[in-house]
Amino acid sequence: MCTPTTSRAEIVGDLLGWYDANARDLPWRVGPAARAAGQRPDPYRVWLSEVMLQQTTVAVVRDYFLRFTRLWPTVGELAAAPEARVLGEWAGLGYYARARNLVKCARVVAGERGGRFPDTRDGLIGLPGIGPYTAAAIAAIAFDRPEAVVDGNVERVLARLFAIATPLPAAKAELRRRAQELTPTRRPGDFAQAMMDLGATVCTPKSPACGTCPLRAPCRARSAGTAADLPRRVARRPRPVRRGIVWIARSEDGALWLERRPEKGLLGGMLGWPGTAWGESEPDDTPPFAADWQTLPGEVRHTFTHFHLILTVRHAELPAGFLPQTGFLVPARSFRPSDLPSVMRKAYDLWRGR
Ligand code: SF4
């Protein structure tokens, strides 16, 4: 089924042999040697890493993962943490709905399920924040279920191995089918991680290291000389640019005027500077109250999934005795810049450096 001359078993065996010698050392991973010695992955750590890795790179996730597991070593301890504290520690990872779902999921697992994660893909799907991909990854890695785990790295390896020329995203169904056909019943968790590692370290997007690849013999794209062109993608529409204004105000004693953003929507539940809506036309620059507002030179630029954002930062000293009608004053001693999501932190840094 795989190539005219290489069987599925050979591909799996060669890949697992490569993984045994080359697996990445990741803080949430039980490596092949430890696993062979009988150590089992902790489903809590696998789940936490998989949620953090949604839309975020391994290099960024590493420190967050270590800090979270130091603060909350078990799902029960994470479940008991105040949501605002978890959101604060999450700041910088982006996609804050993930952090809110993280807390919800921990509370379901710790409360309704006695601290144990379901051990199948179907059982995991439907927990807060766990979709089909994350469920398959946890089921395979934590519980050795033979589930196909197809992230962007794995899509690239498969598209090249089988020389699939259909562009993404239309090729997704075929790639998933190929992954499922390859997935072995013995060591499926290691197989899933081996595919990810191969895509991340050898079968890289621009210059795949085919000479050191364990799949070079059966790889159709390598023999056709088309590896660097695959996978194909339908060209994305450029992201629109939105603009807004944030208002940073400080009282005489150093307290800062902040708000908590609405639960629903972008950066839901996070701390932020009061400001205008973000739209594609010029924002309304009517100040929220009378003060000597100044516009900072420079601007904040931030990219979200669906748009680029450009923020103007305006600042003022609060009038004596000012009581905000919206938001709240945070005393200087209680304010932690790390509690701000990245875009708000950028505005703070611009203001600090004025
Ligand atoms: Fe990727 Fe090259 Fe290996 Fe094929 S031989 S899977 S293109 S690194």
mmCIF file of C-alpha atoms and ligand atoms in Angstrom:
data_model
loop_
_atom_site.group_PDB
_atom_site.id
_atom_site.type_symbol
_atom_site.label_atom_id
_atom_site.label_comp_id
_atom_site.label_asym_id
_atom_site.label_seq_id
_atom_site.Cartn_x
_atom_site.Cartn_y
_atom_site.Cartn_z
ATOM 1 C CA MET A 1 0.000 0.000 0.000
ATOM 2 C CA CYS A 2 2.767 2.453 0.823
ATOM 3 C CA THR A 3 5.190 2.391 -2.054
ATOM 4 C CA PRO A 4 5.913 -0.275 -4.625
ATOM 5 C CA THR A 5 8.887 -1.580 -2.644
ATOM 6 C CA THR A 6 8.452 -0.643 1.020
ATOM 7 C CA SER A 7 5.807 -2.102 3.278
ATOM 8 C CA ARG A 8 3.892 -0.298 5.987
ATOM 9 C CA ALA A 9 5.684 -2.400 8.618
ATOM 10 C CA GLU A 10 9.079 -1.317 7.265
ATOM 11 C CA ILE A 11 8.103 2.360 7.334
ATOM 12 C CA VAL A 12 6.848 2.053 10.911
ATOM 13 C CA GLY A 13 9.904 0.061 12.012
ATOM 14 C CA ASP A 14 12.357 2.488 10.410
ATOM 15 C CA LEU A 15 10.589 5.490 11.914
ATOM 16 C CA LEU A 16 10.448 4.000 15.425
ATOM 17 C CA GLY A 17 14.114 2.989 15.189
ATOM 18 C CA TRP A 18 14.979 6.569 14.276
ATOM 19 C CA TYR A 19 12.826 7.888 17.139
ATOM 20 C CA ASP A 20 14.541 5.605 19.665
ATOM 21 C CA ALA A 21 17.846 7.309 18.816
ATOM 22 C CA ASN A 22 16.660 10.858 18.054
ATOM 23 C CA ALA A 23 13.537 11.661 20.113
ATOM 24 C CA ARG A 24 13.414 15.286 21.250
ATOM 25 C CA ASP A 25 13.847 15.774 24.973
ATOM 26 C CA LEU A 26 10.628 17.573 25.962
ATOM 27 C CA PRO A 27 9.588 18.269 29.554
ATOM 28 C CA TRP A 28 6.149 16.677 29.095
ATOM 29 C CA ARG A 29 7.445 13.623 27.286
ATOM 30 C CA VAL A 30 8.352 10.155 28.540
ATOM 31 C CA GLY A 31 11.127 9.300 26.099
ATOM 32 C CA PRO A 32 11.457 5.927 24.379
ATOM 33 C CA ALA A 33 14.057 4.539 26.819
ATOM 34 C CA ALA A 34 12.010 5.442 29.899
ATOM 35 C CA ARG A 35 8.896 4.112 28.240
ATOM 36 C CA ALA A 36 10.592 0.833 27.379
ATOM 37 C CA ALA A 37 11.576 0.622 31.061
ATOM 38 C CA GLY A 38 7.895 0.783 32.016
ATOM 39 C CA GLN A 39 7.377 4.489 32.797
ATOM 40 C CA ARG A 40 3.957 5.742 31.704
ATOM 41 C CA PRO A 41 3.158 9.317 30.678
ATOM 42 C CA ASP A 42 1.094 11.394 33.100
ATOM 43 C CA PRO A 43 -2.179 12.194 31.253
ATOM 44 C CA TYR A 44 -2.358 15.558 33.040
ATOM 45 C CA ARG A 45 1.022 16.615 31.655
ATOM 46 C CA VAL A 46 0.183 15.308 28.184
ATOM 47 C CA TRP A 47 -3.132 17.171 28.181
ATOM 48 C CA LEU A 48 -1.580 20.397 29.483
ATOM 49 C CA SER A 49 1.176 20.315 26.859
ATOM 50 C CA GLU A 50 -1.245 19.563 24.030
ATOM 51 C CA VAL A 51 -3.524 22.462 24.973
ATOM 52 C CA MET A 52 -0.538 24.811 25.219
ATOM 53 C CA LEU A 53 0.830 23.597 21.875
ATOM 54 C CA GLN A 54 -2.400 24.454 20.025
ATOM 55 C CA GLN A 55 -1.278 27.408 17.854
ATOM 56 C CA THR A 56 1.998 27.839 19.797
ATOM 57 C CA THR A 57 5.514 26.544 19.192
ATOM 58 C CA VAL A 58 7.414 24.040 21.333
ATOM 59 C CA ALA A 59 10.102 26.650 22.064
ATOM 60 C CA VAL A 60 7.539 29.056 23.549
ATOM 61 C CA VAL A 61 5.530 26.406 25.389
ATOM 62 C CA ARG A 62 8.488 24.853 27.218
ATOM 63 C CA ASP A 63 8.860 27.562 29.922
ATOM 64 C CA TYR A 64 5.110 27.963 30.380
ATOM 65 C CA PHE A 65 4.729 24.221 30.843
ATOM 66 C CA LEU A 66 7.483 24.090 33.467
ATOM 67 C CA ARG A 67 5.970 27.043 35.360
ATOM 68 C CA PHE A 68 2.434 25.651 35.268
ATOM 69 C CA THR A 69 3.508 22.217 36.491
ATOM 70 C CA ARG A 70 5.562 23.807 39.276
ATOM 71 C CA LEU A 71 2.575 25.890 40.374
ATOM 72 C CA TRP A 72 -0.020 23.169 39.820
ATOM 73 C CA PRO A 73 1.549 19.702 39.726
ATOM 74 C CA THR A 74 -1.792 17.873 39.454
ATOM 75 C CA VAL A 75 -5.111 18.410 37.722
ATOM 76 C CA GLY A 76 -6.736 18.800 41.156
ATOM 77 C CA GLU A 77 -4.441 21.678 42.061
ATOM 78 C CA LEU A 78 -5.056 23.395 38.736
ATOM 79 C CA ALA A 79 -8.815 22.911 39.204
ATOM 80 C CA ALA A 80 -8.626 24.662 42.569
ATOM 81 C CA ALA A 81 -6.726 27.684 41.207
ATOM 82 C CA PRO A 82 -8.608 30.977 40.691
ATOM 83 C CA GLU A 83 -9.296 31.460 36.985
ATOM 84 C CA ALA A 84 -7.792 34.977 37.031
ATOM 85 C CA ARG A 85 -4.511 33.559 38.374
ATOM 86 C CA VAL A 86 -4.364 30.957 35.578
ATOM 87 C CA LEU A 87 -5.168 33.622 32.970
ATOM 88 C CA GLY A 88 -2.357 35.749 34.399
ATOM 89 C CA GLU A 89 0.160 32.911 34.125
ATOM 90 C CA TRP A 90 -1.095 32.212 30.594
ATOM 91 C CA ALA A 91 -0.442 35.791 29.459
ATOM 92 C CA GLY A 92 1.816 35.763 26.406
ATOM 93 C CA LEU A 93 0.633 32.388 25.082
ATOM 94 C CA GLY A 94 -2.317 34.031 23.313
ATOM 95 C CA TYR A 95 -5.691 32.519 22.390
ATOM 96 C CA TYR A 96 -7.014 33.059 25.906
ATOM 97 C CA ALA A 97 -10.117 30.953 25.356
ATOM 98 C CA ARG A 98 -7.701 28.044 25.722
ATOM 99 C CA ALA A 99 -6.795 29.131 29.249
ATOM 100 C CA ARG A 100 -10.425 29.487 30.288
ATOM 101 C CA ASN A 101 -11.200 26.055 28.848
ATOM 102 C CA LEU A 102 -8.119 24.684 30.602
ATOM 103 C CA VAL A 103 -9.581 25.655 33.968
ATOM 104 C CA LYS A 104 -13.055 24.373 33.020
ATOM 105 C CA CYS A 105 -11.637 21.047 31.842
ATOM 106 C CA ALA A 106 -9.490 20.645 34.971
ATOM 107 C CA ARG A 107 -12.593 21.246 37.108
ATOM 108 C CA VAL A 108 -14.625 18.651 35.184
ATOM 109 C CA VAL A 109 -11.847 16.052 35.408
ATOM 110 C CA ALA A 110 -11.074 16.765 39.074
ATOM 111 C CA GLY A 111 -14.742 17.050 40.061
ATOM 112 C CA GLU A 112 -16.870 14.715 37.980
ATOM 113 C CA ARG A 113 -14.228 12.192 37.013
ATOM 114 C CA GLY A 114 -12.297 11.745 40.240
ATOM 115 C CA GLY A 115 -9.135 13.275 38.804
ATOM 116 C CA ARG A 116 -8.824 10.786 35.926
ATOM 117 C CA PHE A 117 -8.852 11.745 32.261
ATOM 118 C CA PRO A 118 -10.898 9.508 29.922
ATOM 119 C CA ASP A 119 -8.513 7.096 28.168
ATOM 120 C CA THR A 120 -10.075 7.058 24.682
ATOM 121 C CA ARG A 121 -10.427 9.609 21.915
ATOM 122 C CA ASP A 122 -14.211 9.438 22.065
ATOM 123 C CA GLY A 123 -14.197 9.865 25.823
ATOM 124 C CA LEU A 124 -11.889 12.870 25.622
ATOM 125 C CA ILE A 125 -13.740 14.708 22.839
ATOM 126 C CA GLY A 126 -16.229 17.084 24.310
ATOM 127 C CA LEU A 127 -14.293 17.942 27.442
ATOM 128 C CA PRO A 128 -13.848 21.737 27.462
ATOM 129 C CA GLY A 129 -11.165 22.767 24.968
ATOM 130 C CA ILE A 130 -10.575 19.244 23.617
ATOM 131 C CA GLY A 131 -11.391 18.819 19.934
ATOM 132 C CA PRO A 132 -10.700 15.843 17.648
ATOM 133 C CA TYR A 133 -6.983 16.546 17.193
ATOM 134 C CA THR A 134 -6.196 17.076 20.876
ATOM 135 C CA ALA A 135 -8.292 14.056 21.854
ATOM 136 C CA ALA A 136 -6.400 11.854 19.398
ATOM 137 C CA ALA A 137 -3.043 13.176 20.620
ATOM 138 C CA ILE A 138 -3.843 12.562 24.300
ATOM 139 C CA ALA A 139 -5.335 9.124 23.584
ATOM 140 C CA ALA A 140 -2.251 8.087 21.591
ATOM 141 C CA ILE A 141 0.483 9.639 23.719
ATOM 142 C CA ALA A 142 -0.933 9.160 27.215
ATOM 143 C CA PHE A 143 -2.863 5.914 26.693
ATOM 144 C CA ASP A 144 -1.200 4.253 23.682
ATOM 145 C CA ARG A 145 -4.383 4.161 21.632
ATOM 146 C CA PRO A 146 -3.821 3.649 17.868
ATOM 147 C CA GLU A 147 -5.119 7.078 16.872
ATOM 148 C CA ALA A 148 -3.853 9.082 13.907
ATOM 149 C CA VAL A 149 -2.371 12.345 15.188
ATOM 150 C CA VAL A 150 -2.035 14.780 12.293
ATOM 151 C CA ASP A 151 -0.630 18.218 13.032
ATOM 152 C CA GLY A 152 1.064 20.532 10.530
ATOM 153 C CA ASN A 153 4.394 18.714 10.828
ATOM 154 C CA VAL A 154 2.775 15.352 10.182
ATOM 155 C CA GLU A 155 0.800 16.709 7.231
ATOM 156 C CA ARG A 156 4.056 17.773 5.648
ATOM 157 C CA VAL A 157 5.754 14.390 6.156
ATOM 158 C CA LEU A 158 2.762 12.486 4.772
ATOM 159 C CA ALA A 159 2.237 14.795 1.795
ATOM 160 C CA ARG A 160 5.859 14.219 0.830
ATOM 161 C CA LEU A 161 6.064 10.529 1.653
ATOM 162 C CA PHE A 162 3.064 9.814 -0.587
ATOM 163 C CA ALA A 163 3.612 12.750 -2.990
ATOM 164 C CA ILE A 164 0.100 14.100 -2.424
ATOM 165 C CA ALA A 165 -0.273 17.082 -4.738
ATOM 166 C CA THR A 166 -3.809 18.097 -3.679
ATOM 167 C CA PRO A 167 -3.472 21.456 -1.898
ATOM 168 C CA LEU A 168 -4.350 21.920 1.748
ATOM 169 C CA PRO A 169 -6.906 22.150 3.210
ATOM 170 C CA ALA A 170 -8.630 19.886 0.629
ATOM 171 C CA ALA A 171 -5.931 17.233 1.181
ATOM 172 C CA LYS A 172 -6.693 16.887 4.900
ATOM 173 C CA ALA A 173 -9.036 13.900 4.597
ATOM 174 C CA GLU A 174 -6.559 11.939 2.497
ATOM 175 C CA LEU A 175 -3.660 12.790 4.808
ATOM 176 C CA ARG A 176 -5.669 11.636 7.792
ATOM 177 C CA ARG A 177 -6.563 8.392 6.059
ATOM 178 C CA ARG A 178 -2.905 7.773 5.224
ATOM 179 C CA ALA A 179 -1.911 8.484 8.822
ATOM 180 C CA GLN A 180 -4.524 6.089 10.151
ATOM 181 C CA GLU A 181 -3.374 3.364 7.749
ATOM 182 C CA LEU A 182 0.215 3.764 8.930
ATOM 183 C CA THR A 183 -0.532 3.953 12.676
ATOM 184 C CA PRO A 184 0.580 0.694 14.320
ATOM 185 C CA THR A 185 -1.159 -1.064 17.193
ATOM 186 C CA ARG A 186 2.217 -1.560 18.904
ATOM 187 C CA ARG A 187 3.734 1.710 20.247
ATOM 188 C CA PRO A 188 1.159 4.015 18.630
ATOM 189 C CA GLY A 189 2.031 6.807 21.080
ATOM 190 C CA ASP A 190 5.705 6.674 20.140
ATOM 191 C CA PHE A 191 4.766 6.470 16.465
ATOM 192 C CA ALA A 192 2.677 9.646 16.728
ATOM 193 C CA GLN A 193 5.509 11.477 18.482
ATOM 194 C CA ALA A 194 8.059 10.132 15.995
ATOM 195 C CA MET A 195 6.071 11.553 13.083
ATOM 196 C CA MET A 196 5.880 14.931 14.827
ATOM 197 C CA ASP A 197 9.601 14.912 15.593
ATOM 198 C CA LEU A 198 10.519 13.932 12.049
ATOM 199 C CA GLY A 199 8.478 16.845 10.679
ATOM 200 C CA ALA A 200 9.930 19.272 13.220
ATOM 201 C CA THR A 201 13.598 18.315 12.896
ATOM 202 C CA VAL A 202 14.246 16.529 9.570
ATOM 203 C CA CYS A 203 11.355 16.987 7.140
ATOM 204 C CA THR A 204 11.339 20.731 7.694
ATOM 205 C CA PRO A 205 9.327 23.142 5.516
ATOM 206 C CA LYS A 206 12.035 24.728 3.356
ATOM 207 C CA SER A 207 15.008 22.373 3.255
ATOM 208 C CA PRO A 208 14.175 18.817 4.276
ATOM 209 C CA ALA A 209 17.257 16.827 5.325
ATOM 210 C CA CYS A 210 16.414 13.878 3.115
ATOM 211 C CA GLY A 211 19.938 12.481 3.382
ATOM 212 C CA THR A 212 19.453 11.664 7.083
ATOM 213 C CA CYS A 213 15.762 10.771 6.908
ATOM 214 C CA PRO A 214 14.681 7.268 7.924
ATOM 215 C CA LEU A 215 11.953 7.421 5.253
ATOM 216 C CA ARG A 216 14.177 8.445 2.346
ATOM 217 C CA ALA A 217 13.846 5.081 0.563
ATOM 218 C CA PRO A 218 10.047 4.999 0.308
ATOM 219 C CA CYS A 219 9.598 8.794 0.028
ATOM 220 C CA ARG A 220 7.984 9.562 -3.321
ATOM 221 C CA ALA A 221 8.522 13.310 -3.218
ATOM 222 C CA ARG A 222 12.239 12.842 -2.525
ATOM 223 C CA SER A 223 12.643 10.545 -5.521
ATOM 224 C CA ALA A 224 10.574 12.905 -7.709
ATOM 225 C CA GLY A 225 12.541 15.943 -6.510
ATOM 226 C CA THR A 226 9.362 17.722 -5.367
ATOM 227 C CA ALA A 227 9.802 17.593 -1.577
ATOM 228 C CA ALA A 228 10.305 21.328 -1.089
ATOM 229 C CA ASP A 229 7.104 22.062 -3.078
ATOM 230 C CA LEU A 230 4.881 19.940 -0.834
ATOM 231 C CA PRO A 231 2.454 20.232 0.774
ATOM 232 C CA ARG A 232 0.699 22.629 -1.549
ATOM 233 C CA ARG A 233 -1.657 25.195 -0.071
ATOM 234 C CA VAL A 234 -4.449 27.334 -1.396
ATOM 235 C CA ALA A 235 -3.213 30.918 -1.123
ATOM 236 C CA ARG A 236 -4.600 32.643 1.967
ATOM 237 C CA ARG A 237 -6.380 35.954 1.730
ATOM 238 C CA PRO A 238 -4.300 38.686 3.344
ATOM 239 C CA ARG A 239 -5.352 39.601 6.880
ATOM 240 C CA PRO A 240 -7.211 42.913 7.170
ATOM 241 C CA VAL A 241 -5.758 45.714 9.296
ATOM 242 C CA ARG A 242 -7.833 47.061 12.196
ATOM 243 C CA ARG A 243 -7.111 50.126 14.285
ATOM 244 C CA GLY A 244 -7.950 51.252 17.781
ATOM 245 C CA ILE A 245 -6.925 53.529 20.643
ATOM 246 C CA VAL A 246 -6.109 52.562 24.227
ATOM 247 C CA TRP A 247 -6.205 55.033 27.099
ATOM 248 C CA ILE A 248 -3.570 54.614 29.809
ATOM 249 C CA ALA A 249 -4.221 56.756 32.855
ATOM 250 C CA ARG A 250 -2.400 56.917 36.172
ATOM 251 C CA SER A 251 -3.336 58.563 39.449
ATOM 252 C CA GLU A 252 -1.035 60.681 41.614
ATOM 253 C CA ASP A 253 -0.186 57.678 43.805
ATOM 254 C CA GLY A 254 0.696 55.495 40.799
ATOM 255 C CA ALA A 255 -2.550 53.502 40.512
ATOM 256 C CA LEU A 256 -3.451 52.513 36.956
ATOM 257 C CA TRP A 257 -6.857 52.566 35.322
ATOM 258 C CA LEU A 258 -7.679 49.120 33.917
ATOM 259 C CA GLU A 259 -10.674 47.038 32.961
ATOM 260 C CA ARG A 260 -11.475 43.369 32.702
ATOM 261 C CA ARG A 261 -12.581 42.549 29.189
ATOM 262 C CA PRO A 262 -15.974 40.900 28.618
ATOM 263 C CA GLU A 263 -15.948 37.105 29.040
ATOM 264 C CA LYS A 264 -17.049 36.505 25.452
ATOM 265 C CA GLY A 265 -14.897 37.616 22.570
ATOM 266 C CA LEU A 266 -11.252 38.309 21.898
ATOM 267 C CA LEU A 267 -9.054 38.356 25.041
ATOM 268 C CA GLY A 268 -12.209 37.503 26.978
ATOM 269 C CA GLY A 269 -11.818 37.822 30.747
ATOM 270 C CA MET A 270 -8.322 39.317 30.493
ATOM 271 C CA LEU A 271 -7.065 42.551 32.023
ATOM 272 C CA GLY A 272 -6.622 45.432 29.593
ATOM 273 C CA TRP A 273 -6.473 49.157 29.064
ATOM 274 C CA PRO A 274 -9.800 50.810 28.345
ATOM 275 C CA GLY A 275 -10.060 51.744 24.688
ATOM 276 C CA THR A 276 -12.078 51.987 21.525
ATOM 277 C CA ALA A 277 -13.500 49.173 19.452
ATOM 278 C CA TRP A 278 -11.088 47.757 16.849
ATOM 279 C CA GLY A 279 -12.267 48.306 13.291
ATOM 280 C CA GLU A 280 -11.055 48.871 9.769
ATOM 281 C CA SER A 281 -12.053 52.550 9.793
ATOM 282 C CA GLU A 282 -10.383 55.229 11.928
ATOM 283 C CA PRO A 283 -11.358 54.848 15.623
ATOM 284 C CA ASP A 284 -13.385 57.438 17.498
ATOM 285 C CA ASP A 285 -10.773 59.421 19.449
ATOM 286 C CA THR A 286 -13.184 61.077 21.872
ATOM 287 C CA PRO A 287 -11.449 60.724 25.272
ATOM 288 C CA PRO A 288 -13.285 58.770 27.992
ATOM 289 C CA PHE A 289 -13.085 61.776 30.349
ATOM 290 C CA ALA A 290 -11.553 65.241 30.367
ATOM 291 C CA ALA A 291 -7.818 65.217 31.076
ATOM 292 C CA ASP A 292 -4.621 66.341 29.426
ATOM 293 C CA TRP A 293 -4.436 63.373 27.043
ATOM 294 C CA GLN A 294 -1.199 63.013 25.093
ATOM 295 C CA THR A 295 -0.557 60.702 22.164
ATOM 296 C CA LEU A 296 2.560 58.573 22.472
ATOM 297 C CA PRO A 297 4.916 58.520 19.511
ATOM 298 C CA GLY A 298 4.955 55.104 17.845
ATOM 299 C CA GLU A 299 2.186 52.554 17.867
ATOM 300 C CA VAL A 300 1.465 49.017 18.980
ATOM 301 C CA ARG A 301 1.327 46.357 16.292
ATOM 302 C CA HIS A 302 -0.060 42.922 16.989
ATOM 303 C CA THR A 303 -1.278 40.084 14.812
ATOM 304 C CA PHE A 304 -4.297 37.979 15.692
ATOM 305 C CA THR A 305 -5.452 34.946 13.699
ATOM 306 C CA HIS A 306 -7.811 36.926 11.495
ATOM 307 C CA PHE A 307 -6.421 40.460 11.466
ATOM 308 C CA HIS A 308 -3.479 42.747 12.142
ATOM 309 C CA LEU A 309 -4.086 45.350 14.824
ATOM 310 C CA ILE A 310 -2.518 48.802 15.082
ATOM 311 C CA LEU A 311 -3.139 50.596 18.376
ATOM 312 C CA THR A 312 -2.497 54.223 19.197
ATOM 313 C CA VAL A 313 -1.673 54.779 22.872
ATOM 314 C CA ARG A 314 -2.917 57.944 24.571
ATOM 315 C CA HIS A 315 -2.042 58.679 28.181
ATOM 316 C CA ALA A 316 -2.863 61.132 30.940
ATOM 317 C CA GLU A 317 -2.469 61.751 34.647
ATOM 318 C CA LEU A 318 -5.791 61.187 36.413
ATOM 319 C CA PRO A 319 -7.436 64.231 37.968
ATOM 320 C CA ALA A 320 -7.218 64.250 41.792
ATOM 321 C CA GLY A 321 -10.023 62.191 43.339
ATOM 322 C CA PHE A 322 -10.947 60.636 40.022
ATOM 323 C CA LEU A 323 -13.247 57.660 40.339
ATOM 324 C CA PRO A 324 -13.668 55.719 37.109
ATOM 325 C CA GLN A 325 -17.218 55.061 35.923
ATOM 326 C CA THR A 326 -16.041 51.916 34.180
ATOM 327 C CA GLY A 327 -13.108 49.656 34.959
ATOM 328 C CA PHE A 328 -11.149 50.056 38.203
ATOM 329 C CA LEU A 329 -7.951 51.488 39.654
ATOM 330 C CA VAL A 330 -5.175 48.997 40.376
ATOM 331 C CA PRO A 331 -2.708 50.216 43.025
ATOM 332 C CA ALA A 332 0.912 50.306 41.864
ATOM 333 C CA ARG A 333 1.939 47.624 44.376
ATOM 334 C CA SER A 334 -0.713 45.171 43.007
ATOM 335 C CA PHE A 335 -0.104 45.746 39.324
ATOM 336 C CA ARG A 336 1.816 42.967 37.553
ATOM 337 C CA PRO A 337 2.559 43.659 33.854
ATOM 338 C CA SER A 338 2.747 39.896 33.347
ATOM 339 C CA ASP A 339 -1.028 39.716 33.994
ATOM 340 C CA LEU A 340 -1.653 41.590 30.741
ATOM 341 C CA PRO A 341 -2.178 39.751 27.447
ATOM 342 C CA SER A 342 0.590 40.417 24.909
ATOM 343 C CA VAL A 343 -1.094 43.236 22.987
ATOM 344 C CA MET A 344 -1.867 45.130 26.214
ATOM 345 C CA ARG A 345 1.641 44.450 27.465
ATOM 346 C CA LYS A 346 3.022 46.016 24.296
ATOM 347 C CA ALA A 347 0.963 49.145 24.992
ATOM 348 C CA TYR A 348 2.271 49.197 28.557
ATOM 349 C CA ASP A 349 5.875 48.829 27.364
ATOM 350 C CA LEU A 350 5.404 51.700 24.910
ATOM 351 C CA TRP A 351 4.005 53.878 27.700
ATOM 352 C CA ARG A 352 6.786 52.896 30.148
ATOM 353 C CA GLY A 353 9.445 53.752 27.594
ATOM 354 C CA ARG A 354 7.976 57.177 26.762
HETATM 355 FE FE1 SF4 B 1 10.733 14.478 4.159
HETATM 356 FE FE2 SF4 B 1 12.900 14.065 2.675
HETATM 357 FE FE3 SF4 B 1 12.199 12.340 4.566
HETATM 358 FE FE4 SF4 B 1 10.769 12.547 2.342
HETATM 359 S S1 SF4 B 1 12.889 11.857 2.513
HETATM 360 S S2 SF4 B 1 9.962 12.406 4.422
HETATM 361 S S3 SF4 B 1 10.895 14.745 1.956
HETATM 362 S S4 SF4 B 1 12.867 14.485 4.860
#
